[in-house]
Amino acid sequence: MNPLLSLKDLKQINIDYYTAAHMARQNGKFVAYVNAFTPVELLYAMDFIPIYPENHAVILGARRISLEVAPEAEKLGYSVDLCSYARCDIGSIITGKSPTFGLPKPDLLLVSNSQCGTLTKWFEVLSRMYGAPMVLIDVPHSGNGERDQEAEKYIKGQLMELVDVLEGISGKTMDPERLKETIRLSREASDLWTKVLLSATHKPSPITVFDEFIAMAPIVAQRGTKVAVDFYAKLLDELEDRIAKGIGAVSRERFRLFWDNLPIWPELRRLSEFLDSRGAALVTSLYTWAWATLAVGEEDPFQDWAEQYLYTANLHLQRRIETYVEYAKEYCLDGFLYHSNRSCKMVSQDIPELRRAVTERTGIPGVIIEGDHNDPRLYSIESIESKIETFLEVLEGRKHREG
Amino acid sequence: MGSDPWSIFEDLVSDFLGWARAWKERTGKKVIGHLLPDVPEELIHASGAMPLALEGASVSVGRAQEAMPGYTCSHALGILELGLSGELDFLDGLIIPYVCDTTRNLYHTWSNRFPSKAHYFLRLPKRIDHPGAREYLREELKRLAGFLGGVTGKTPTEEDLEKSLALYSESRKILRRAYSLHRERPTTWTLRRLSSLLASAMRSPREEHLLWMRSLPWEEPGSPCSHGERVPIYLRGKVWNPPQVVDALDELGFTVVGEELVVGLRSILDGGEEGEDPWGRLVSRFFSLPLYPGYHKEPKAAMDEFLSRVKRTGASGVIFLNPKFCEAAWFDTPDFQKALEKEGIPSLVLEGSARGLSMAQIRVRLEAFRETFGGELP
């Protein structure tokens, strides 16, 4: 394995981010809990620091603190079948166990159901817990991505109303020039992140999806700030240097694989080493690409956000199939690893159909592995490794046959 | 019809797919299936088809697990199973309402598996407190009317819709009277009979159902309820899952004085406002119903309103019938239980699932719950 040096900067970036959130009130700023597909550029422009309870849950999962906090939420009646991010978050609030000293109390909860319905329900629990106001951006699912002008109008109306809510909480008026600036920075970061993801089309790939999972924190949480731009510019320099020198992220790249769905955070290192030792490079994934498509224009950002949440972010099976078929070609994939994630029904329930269709269209095999993004009690890592091992043997056989 | 006026309802419910298939063959009319929550039956009726409510919860699942993972709720898996086994081939169309992530994914899977069968994804808005949601729903219902017209050859006009609204309003009024009789005389108007009445209404031509209902013993005195013997309860959930829970509640002396099931009171409440056009009345009805767990309004208000609904009925206890893997229901439950506890109202959570569910275990839990209210078990 060849670790990327730029990733070391993330430690300080994260410390600064969580410290700023904890110090928000002292600095005349506000805290908004958010999820994916919410207009963070607008929040930054209006002095709200967007905080992702999901990201905090990831930290708990990656450090396996999930094993201590999730059961505490279950004791309160939150079923083990609920998303493990939510159980970890609620358990962390109850116990106070958190490497970031918890999260600051929110002034606002802002959620979009374009990502999933789970977040709406989870935030409803938090809203009652903190007595904080909540705004749902309701995005009607556009079926197979067909144009829905009524939905665009409905979403845009909710976004315009959000400005009033933010102004009401902060007592400040939205400054269009500041919004333009955060949008510009967001687009710059998104463009850089896109180039980072595309760098993996090279052989050998200078980066793996495991690196991307770690590197994605700023594009998620700090889109619209200079921090994100500077970080990705530096990372891209390192990747371009690797490409020029022919250095791969995996020691001896033999297989190029796709990872579907969220990571299994508690097993990130173990799976990364497991795959590296077998020459398997995860070169791209749906999850990391999701953050490359969120930039909007300065002219009518509200319309752009509405269209983005409705048509781009909103998962459509047919479009997902088309995208995977394109990835297969662009990244020269040998196989697909589909993570059937108990905690993310939204992204997982389509997987059997997805695998069937993608393999039919591309001839490239895929394997479904049963896991969970944060709760190690809900899967067996040994079974996952064994399944991947067998899959790699199948791929090896195909390579031999194809010469 | 035999001598028992209840038998027609019970027989129909016990094999409603067979009944609907035979009805279609007999009449040559169209049958459009729907997956329950808040699909406007009146609109389907106005297009000339018979709306057929489908439940997947009690279907034994096999092949469906190849197409969707096992951690999917039994409602979705059961419907998929019916589709894969050919049981729904006779339907002229299927409407899947968007009420949660699983219905969204079921729609995709269904589209991929059965691309040539007419189906529609009904985009129900989730923000019950937002004026834009009303406008959106109105347009969406008009789109649904267009789909129905494509299937039946008759796109409903406002006049058609007015007639259907009047018919459904009349039917619902009588069904609400039946509900009142269950509260007053639960040993005659048992929950079993009441649930058969409601379930059959959603699975038969409503005009005929009205006629059948008229032959029921409405004026028969029966045994009035003695509050010392029975426990008034309130239920929150989606469907009667497992179906035998209905009999257990009757046998253990519970009287359902209120509930929020999509196959229960929710299906027979009126809500359209006078003076509105028929589309406006459909929209108003949707927004006036008790909040379905998959929808959203200010979270504290949603909980407080639930508590008020429970208290208004005078229920002594609450039962949550939560489908396994239903995130919307399970996220609400702990806070809602806590709120009930503060008011001194005991509650019980029962988990429904198509697999590994033991009615015996559920009965034991219901018996224990019944004992908390004192008195001898019936």
XYZ file of C-alpha atoms in Angstrom, chain A residues 34-45 50 52 110-112 137 159 162 166 179 182 223 294 296 301-302 305 308-309:
31
model
C -27.623 18.934 7.651
C -27.513 15.915 5.383
C -26.404 15.437 1.805
C -28.229 17.443 -0.858
C -28.817 20.555 1.187
C -27.512 23.972 0.046
C -24.425 24.280 2.248
C -23.165 27.211 0.161
C -26.194 29.181 1.317
C -25.498 28.220 4.937
C -21.856 29.316 4.782
C -22.918 32.575 3.145
C -23.145 22.922 8.476
C -23.324 16.322 9.503
C -32.042 21.007 7.748
C -32.681 17.813 5.841
C -33.482 16.785 2.290
C -36.749 19.988 1.805
C -35.586 26.697 -0.710
C -35.370 28.467 3.873
C -32.085 31.418 8.198
C -23.547 33.633 -1.742
C -19.363 30.477 -1.581
C -17.963 22.778 0.177
C -23.305 19.225 -6.448
C -24.464 25.115 -8.877
C -28.723 28.719 -7.743
C -32.182 27.985 -6.313
C -30.412 23.148 -6.480
C -29.990 18.775 -8.810
C -31.954 17.313 -5.874
